[in-house]
Structure formats: structure tokens, C-alpha cells
mmCIF file of C-alpha atoms in Angstrom:
data_model
loop_
_atom_site.group_PDB
_atom_site.id
_atom_site.type_symbol
_atom_site.label_atom_id
_atom_site.label_comp_id
_atom_site.label_asym_id
_atom_site.label_seq_id
_atom_site.Cartn_x
_atom_site.Cartn_y
_atom_site.Cartn_z
ATOM 1 C CA MET A 1122 -0.088 0.107 0.025
ATOM 2 C CA PRO A 1123 1.697 3.059 -1.025
ATOM 3 C CA VAL A 1124 2.343 5.438 1.584
ATOM 4 C CA HIS A 1125 0.376 9.237 1.280
ATOM 5 C CA ILE A 1126 2.758 11.974 1.371
ATOM 6 C CA PRO A 1127 0.781 15.324 2.623
ATOM 7 C CA ASP A 1128 -0.009 17.754 0.027
ATOM 8 C CA ASP A 1129 -1.035 21.746 0.642
ATOM 9 C CA THR A 1130 -4.487 20.307 1.367
ATOM 10 C CA ASP A 1131 -3.150 18.329 3.973
ATOM 11 C CA PHE A 1132 -1.491 21.590 5.648
ATOM 12 C CA ALA A 1133 -4.294 23.794 5.476
ATOM 13 C CA THR A 1134 -6.250 21.359 7.034
ATOM 14 C CA PHE A 1135 -3.642 20.877 10.072
ATOM 15 C CA LYS A 1136 -3.852 24.784 10.043
ATOM 16 C CA GLU A 1137 -7.671 25.044 10.167
ATOM 17 C CA GLN A 1138 -8.212 22.365 12.911
ATOM 18 C CA CYS A 1139 -5.303 24.298 15.151
ATOM 19 C CA GLU A 1140 -7.203 27.517 14.623
ATOM 20 C CA SER A 1141 -10.452 26.290 15.020
ATOM 21 C CA GLN A 1142 -12.291 26.505 18.196
ATOM 22 C CA ASP A 1143 -15.620 24.709 17.088
ATOM 23 C CA GLY A 1144 -15.877 20.940 18.548
ATOM 24 C CA TRP A 1145 -12.905 21.445 21.359
ATOM 25 C CA THR A 1146 -13.818 21.642 24.961
ATOM 26 C CA ALA A 1147 -10.954 23.405 27.084
ATOM 27 C CA ARG A 1148 -9.245 20.866 29.740
ATOM 28 C CA TYR A 1149 -6.477 22.944 31.081
ATOM 29 C CA ASN A 1150 -5.715 26.290 31.526
ATOM 30 C CA LYS A 1151 -2.880 27.288 33.244
ATOM 31 C CA GLY A 1152 0.595 29.514 33.149
ATOM 32 C CA GLY A 1153 -0.123 30.545 29.241
ATOM 33 C CA VAL A 1154 -0.761 27.073 28.350
ATOM 34 C CA THR A 1155 -4.193 25.879 27.378
ATOM 35 C CA VAL A 1156 -5.234 22.205 26.289
ATOM 36 C CA TRP A 1157 -8.731 21.236 24.832
ATOM 37 C CA CYS A 1158 -10.025 17.878 23.872
ATOM 38 C CA ARG A 1159 -11.790 16.755 20.681
ATOM 39 C CA ASP A 1160 -13.903 13.428 20.375
ATOM 40 C CA GLU A 1161 -14.428 12.119 16.744
ATOM 41 C CA GLU A 1162 -17.309 10.559 15.515
ATOM 42 C CA THR A 1163 -15.472 8.128 13.849
ATOM 43 C CA THR A 1164 -13.522 6.642 16.321
ATOM 44 C CA THR A 1165 -12.693 6.174 19.836
ATOM 45 C CA VAL A 1166 -9.199 7.592 19.991
ATOM 46 C CA GLN A 1167 -9.963 11.684 20.890
ATOM 47 C CA LYS A 1168 -7.950 14.478 19.735
ATOM 48 C CA LEU A 1169 -5.924 16.614 22.113
ATOM 49 C CA LYS A 1170 -4.428 20.554 20.967
ATOM 50 C CA MET A 1171 -2.325 22.319 22.974
ATOM 51 C CA LYS A 1172 -1.903 26.196 22.408
ATOM 52 C CA ILE A 1173 0.834 28.487 23.978
ATOM 53 C CA VAL A 1174 2.159 31.797 23.186
ATOM 54 C CA CYS A 1175 6.373 31.815 23.484
ATOM 55 C CA LYS A 1176 7.387 35.228 24.281
ATOM 56 C CA ASP A 1177 11.232 36.226 23.441
ATOM 57 C CA VAL A 1178 11.468 33.206 20.955
ATOM 58 C CA ARG A 1179 11.506 33.811 17.481
ATOM 59 C CA ALA A 1180 9.133 31.622 15.224
ATOM 60 C CA GLU A 1181 11.666 30.533 13.078
ATOM 61 C CA THR A 1182 14.223 29.791 16.200
ATOM 62 C CA LEU A 1183 11.125 27.575 17.609
ATOM 63 C CA TYR A 1184 10.926 25.738 13.944
ATOM 64 C CA ASP A 1185 14.193 24.867 14.056
ATOM 65 C CA VAL A 1186 14.466 23.321 17.616
ATOM 66 C CA LEU A 1187 11.278 21.106 16.753
ATOM 67 C CA HIS A 1188 12.595 20.035 13.189
ATOM 68 C CA ASP A 1189 16.008 19.131 14.247
ATOM 69 C CA THR A 1190 15.503 15.388 15.549
ATOM 70 C CA SER A 1191 19.199 14.896 16.433
ATOM 71 C CA TYR A 1192 18.855 18.219 19.020
ATOM 72 C CA ARG A 1193 16.009 16.752 20.061
ATOM 73 C CA LYS A 1194 17.704 15.201 23.023
ATOM 74 C CA LYS A 1195 18.621 18.658 24.267
ATOM 75 C CA TRP A 1196 15.295 19.672 25.794
ATOM 76 C CA ASP A 1197 12.659 16.255 25.830
ATOM 77 C CA THR A 1198 13.407 14.809 28.559
ATOM 78 C CA ASN A 1199 10.861 11.904 27.811
ATOM 79 C CA MET A 1200 12.545 11.067 24.553
ATOM 80 C CA ILE A 1201 14.496 7.499 24.922
ATOM 81 C CA ASP A 1202 15.949 7.629 21.484
ATOM 82 C CA THR A 1203 15.094 8.963 17.939
ATOM 83 C CA PHE A 1204 16.363 8.740 14.305
ATOM 84 C CA ASP A 1205 16.279 8.873 10.599
ATOM 85 C CA ILE A 1206 14.957 5.770 9.070
ATOM 86 C CA GLY A 1207 15.040 7.686 5.298
ATOM 87 C CA LYS A 1208 14.008 10.322 3.150
ATOM 88 C CA LEU A 1209 11.232 10.416 1.038
ATOM 89 C CA THR A 1210 11.095 14.099 -0.380
ATOM 90 C CA VAL A 1211 12.494 17.465 0.148
ATOM 91 C CA ASN A 1212 10.114 17.835 2.812
ATOM 92 C CA ALA A 1213 9.305 14.434 3.839
ATOM 93 C CA ASP A 1214 10.874 11.218 5.639
ATOM 94 C CA VAL A 1215 10.352 8.273 7.822
ATOM 95 C CA GLY A 1216 11.735 8.033 11.347
ATOM 96 C CA TYR A 1217 11.745 6.205 14.552
ATOM 97 C CA TYR A 1218 10.779 7.824 18.214
ATOM 98 C CA SER A 1219 10.288 6.242 21.580
ATOM 99 C CA TRP A 1220 9.037 8.020 24.843
ATOM 100 C CA ARG A 1221 9.382 7.200 28.439
ATOM 101 C CA CYS A 1222 5.987 6.570 29.888
ATOM 102 C CA PRO A 1223 5.297 7.050 33.814
ATOM 103 C CA SER A 1224 4.964 4.016 35.688
ATOM 104 C CA PRO A 1225 3.006 1.753 35.513
ATOM 105 C CA LEU A 1226 2.860 1.880 31.757
ATOM 106 C CA LYS A 1227 5.505 0.051 29.064
ATOM 107 C CA ASN A 1228 7.485 2.508 26.937
ATOM 108 C CA ARG A 1229 5.999 3.418 23.952
ATOM 109 C CA ASP A 1230 7.606 4.063 20.363
ATOM 110 C CA PHE A 1231 6.467 5.013 16.603
ATOM 111 C CA VAL A 1232 7.537 4.929 13.058
ATOM 112 C CA THR A 1233 5.849 7.780 11.524
ATOM 113 C CA MET A 1234 6.338 9.629 8.565
ATOM 114 C CA ARG A 1235 6.884 13.448 8.931
ATOM 115 C CA SER A 1236 6.425 16.269 6.365
ATOM 116 C CA TRP A 1237 7.054 19.887 7.178
ATOM 117 C CA LEU A 1238 6.223 23.423 5.411
ATOM 118 C CA PRO A 1239 7.711 26.968 6.318
ATOM 119 C CA LEU A 1240 4.843 29.232 4.607
ATOM 120 C CA GLY A 1241 5.319 32.822 5.261
ATOM 121 C CA ASN A 1242 4.530 33.466 9.173
ATOM 122 C CA ASP A 1243 3.651 30.244 9.415
ATOM 123 C CA TYR A 1244 5.654 26.927 10.332
ATOM 124 C CA LEU A 1245 4.179 23.413 9.749
ATOM 125 C CA ILE A 1246 5.511 20.127 10.862
ATOM 126 C CA ILE A 1247 2.740 17.152 10.842
ATOM 127 C CA ASN A 1248 3.090 13.345 10.948
ATOM 128 C CA HIS A 1249 1.354 9.922 10.746
ATOM 129 C CA SER A 1250 2.247 6.695 11.481
ATOM 130 C CA VAL A 1251 3.445 4.067 8.565
ATOM 131 C CA LYS A 1252 4.880 0.251 8.694
ATOM 132 C CA HIS A 1253 8.607 -0.351 7.888
ATOM 133 C CA PRO A 1254 9.701 -3.895 7.539
ATOM 134 C CA GLN A 1255 13.214 -3.465 8.871
ATOM 135 C CA TYR A 1256 11.537 -1.709 12.380
ATOM 136 C CA PRO A 1257 8.874 -3.916 13.367
ATOM 137 C CA PRO A 1258 7.338 -3.486 16.808
ATOM 138 C CA LYS A 1259 9.985 -4.143 19.807
ATOM 139 C CA LYS A 1260 9.834 -6.561 22.700
ATOM 140 C CA ASP A 1261 10.015 -4.162 25.399
ATOM 141 C CA TYR A 1262 7.808 -1.479 23.948
ATOM 142 C CA VAL A 1263 4.197 -0.686 22.814
ATOM 143 C CA ARG A 1264 3.892 0.374 19.523
ATOM 144 C CA ALA A 1265 1.642 3.474 19.564
ATOM 145 C CA VAL A 1266 0.393 4.786 16.689
ATOM 146 C CA SER A 1267 0.046 8.367 15.176
ATOM 147 C CA LEU A 1268 -3.185 9.116 13.193
ATOM 148 C CA LEU A 1269 -2.112 12.804 12.867
ATOM 149 C CA THR A 1270 0.110 14.725 15.506
ATOM 150 C CA GLY A 1271 2.290 18.361 14.583
ATOM 151 C CA TYR A 1272 2.966 21.623 15.424
ATOM 152 C CA LEU A 1273 1.719 24.879 13.640
ATOM 153 C CA ILE A 1274 4.011 27.705 14.543
ATOM 154 C CA GLN A 1275 2.879 31.242 13.983
ATOM 155 C CA SER A 1276 5.186 34.506 14.348
ATOM 156 C CA ASN A 1277 3.824 37.160 16.454
ATOM 157 C CA GLY A 1278 6.278 39.729 15.683
ATOM 158 C CA THR A 1279 9.936 39.980 15.222
ATOM 159 C CA ASN A 1280 10.536 38.062 18.701
ATOM 160 C CA ALA A 1281 7.211 36.106 20.137
ATOM 161 C CA CYS A 1282 5.469 33.643 18.272
ATOM 162 C CA THR A 1283 2.501 31.408 18.983
ATOM 163 C CA LEU A 1284 2.979 27.422 19.293
ATOM 164 C CA TYR A 1285 0.027 24.938 18.296
ATOM 165 C CA TYR A 1286 0.324 21.316 18.919
ATOM 166 C CA LEU A 1287 -2.037 18.828 17.660
ATOM 167 C CA THR A 1288 -1.845 15.159 18.408
ATOM 168 C CA GLN A 1289 -4.203 12.231 17.568
ATOM 169 C CA VAL A 1290 -2.858 9.252 19.091
ATOM 170 C CA ASP A 1291 -3.535 5.698 19.830
ATOM 171 C CA PRO A 1292 -1.296 4.641 22.536
ATOM 172 C CA ARG A 1293 -2.215 0.884 22.318
ATOM 173 C CA GLY A 1294 -1.678 -1.669 25.318
ATOM 174 C CA LEU A 1295 -4.008 -3.099 27.559
ATOM 175 C CA LEU A 1296 -2.486 -2.610 31.216
ATOM 176 C CA LEU A 1297 -4.039 1.254 32.475
ATOM 177 C CA THR A 1298 -7.215 0.388 30.697
ATOM 178 C CA ARG A 1299 -7.734 -2.550 32.787
ATOM 179 C CA TYR A 1300 -6.721 -0.705 35.701
ATOM 180 C CA LEU A 1301 -8.761 1.775 35.008
ATOM 181 C CA VAL A 1302 -11.815 -0.132 34.518
ATOM 182 C CA ALA A 1303 -11.427 -2.234 37.740
ATOM 183 C CA CYS A 1304 -10.735 0.864 39.858
ATOM 184 C CA HIS A 1305 -13.057 3.459 38.518
ATOM 185 C CA LEU A 1306 -15.443 2.154 36.212
ATOM 186 C CA PRO A 1307 -18.598 0.900 37.808
ATOM 187 C CA GLN A 1308 -19.002 -2.887 36.789
ATOM 188 C CA HIS A 1309 -22.605 -1.693 34.816
ATOM 189 C CA SER A 1310 -21.221 0.968 33.101
ATOM 190 C CA ILE A 1311 -21.848 0.710 29.683
ATOM 191 C CA ASN A 1312 -19.106 0.445 26.802
ATOM 192 C CA THR A 1313 -16.518 0.545 29.335
ATOM 193 C CA ASN A 1314 -13.628 -0.218 26.899
ATOM 194 C CA MET A 1315 -14.514 2.939 25.103
ATOM 195 C CA VAL A 1316 -14.463 4.918 28.208
ATOM 196 C CA ALA A 1317 -11.828 3.399 29.336
ATOM 197 C CA GLY A 1318 -9.615 4.017 26.277
ATOM 198 C CA ALA A 1319 -10.914 7.361 26.554
ATOM 199 C CA LEU A 1320 -9.447 7.754 29.952
ATOM 200 C CA THR A 1321 -6.096 6.166 29.040
ATOM 201 C CA TRP A 1322 -5.724 8.074 26.147
ATOM 202 C CA LEU A 1323 -6.427 11.222 27.533
ATOM 203 C CA TRP A 1324 -4.223 10.721 30.736
ATOM 204 C CA MET A 1325 -1.219 9.620 28.488
ATOM 205 C CA GLU A 1326 -1.664 12.137 26.024
ATOM 206 C CA SER A 1327 -2.059 15.059 28.525
ATOM 207 C CA TRP A 1328 0.884 14.283 30.998
ATOM 208 C CA TYR A 1329 3.406 14.052 27.606
ATOM 209 C CA CYS A 1330 1.918 16.935 25.923
ATOM 210 C CA LEU A 1331 2.568 18.882 29.184
ATOM 211 C CA SER A 1332 5.360 17.454 30.520
ATOM 212 C CA GLY A 1333 7.117 18.062 27.205
ATOM 213 C CA THR A 1334 5.831 21.533 26.613
ATOM 214 C CA ALA A 1335 7.250 22.288 30.435
ATOM 215 C CA ALA A 1336 10.815 20.653 29.209
ATOM 216 C CA LEU A 1337 10.911 22.855 25.857
ATOM 217 C CA LEU A 1338 10.230 26.132 27.794
ATOM 218 C CA GLU A 1339 12.494 25.287 30.137
ATOM 219 C CA PHE A 1340 15.017 24.841 27.627
ATOM 220 C CA PHE A 1341 14.655 27.941 25.904
ATOM 221 C CA THR A 1342 14.238 29.884 29.608
ATOM 222 C CA GLN A 1343 17.743 28.248 29.996
ATOM 223 C CA VAL A 1344 19.554 29.406 26.475
ATOM 224 C CA GLY A 1345 17.958 33.143 27.045
ATOM 225 C CA SER A 1346 19.439 33.478 30.670
ATOM 226 C CA GLU A 1347 23.068 32.326 29.195
#
């Protein structure tokens, strides 16, 4: 099955989702960071979106930091490993990424196709999971699936920008789902698998999104003070 490489329409749709408020419910708003969730009619995997205004950080600088996979270890404290597998076009590649999950979860990893597009004052990076015959699931990891994940960075002048992070990820795995069903959901609850899956995803993705954001902001704070 051929791999779909995002085109201008895909980038425009991603940008529209980042900027739109329709259908999104705010779940977190603190310290200049806002996180929304959105239920999808065609899947039990929710979407999560974050927005943060970054002061004293140029859009080009933030884009370069997020785009450079080899530099990610400088700020992403959740990352275990990442590397490029192969380049498809001038603005698309396939890569591997693994990240540390909080106990009692098993660590997750991804094989994704990533595309990027600098467009005027906007900078976009999006990815989705793909299969690669040379990188099958590993024994010590749960192979998660990115349905859609990406960043939209918008310039707010000479030295400021707005960062959107949008993700729809199926974390896979059963451990936490079973724990949530056993401890937090009534036995007569309807469709417990769907509810537990949504709770699992929301907890994992909120933790990863917020902790990753904190790590990135701390990195820029350190750089700015040097």
C-alpha cells in the first residue's frame, strides 16, 4: 500500500484544526498554556490540542528546534531514542521515536512519516504512523499509532510566536485500561472499553503534552539566560 505524502490541502486542513474552536472543549488552562480535547465520531481515539504564546522566542528558532531530530535530546526529557530511517522527498521523511512513559505504563515507540512546510509567517510539521519492514514492533515497547500529530508555529512579530500542538494518538496496550476499568468505572458501566480507552489516552497524552511543553519552555529559559 503506497504511503500518502501530505500535500498543500493536508497542511491547510491541519492549520484549520489548530485555529478552530468549533467542537473543542478546554480541559486545562494555566500558566499561559491551554489544552483542548475533541471527541471524534469515527473513532474512540480523541484529539488533543495545545496552544501557548512564546515570548522572546522567534518562530524560526522554535521551528528549527522542533524540526531537528538530532537536537531533540537537548530538551525532550521524555525521549529515549530517535533517528531518521529514510528521506522520501525534500520535505518528507520516515523516522523512529521512542518515549518514556510514567509508571506503571510500558514505554511507547513510533515509526512515522513526517512532513514539514515553512509558509510565510507559518511553520508546520505533521506526522502519521507508517509500517516499515526493517523496524517491526520491539519486545520491550508498545508500538503506538499516530493518526495525526503536528506543530503549527505562527510568528507574532520580531521576537515572539504562538505554538500549537495537535495530536491524535492511539497509545495501544491494555495495562492501564484494565486498571482504570477495575478501579474507577462501575461494573454496570456501558461501553467500558471505549470509556477506559478514552481515559487512558487522555491521561497519557495530557501528561506527555504538558511535560514535553514544560521541558521545551525550560530549555528556552536556560538558553535565554546564558
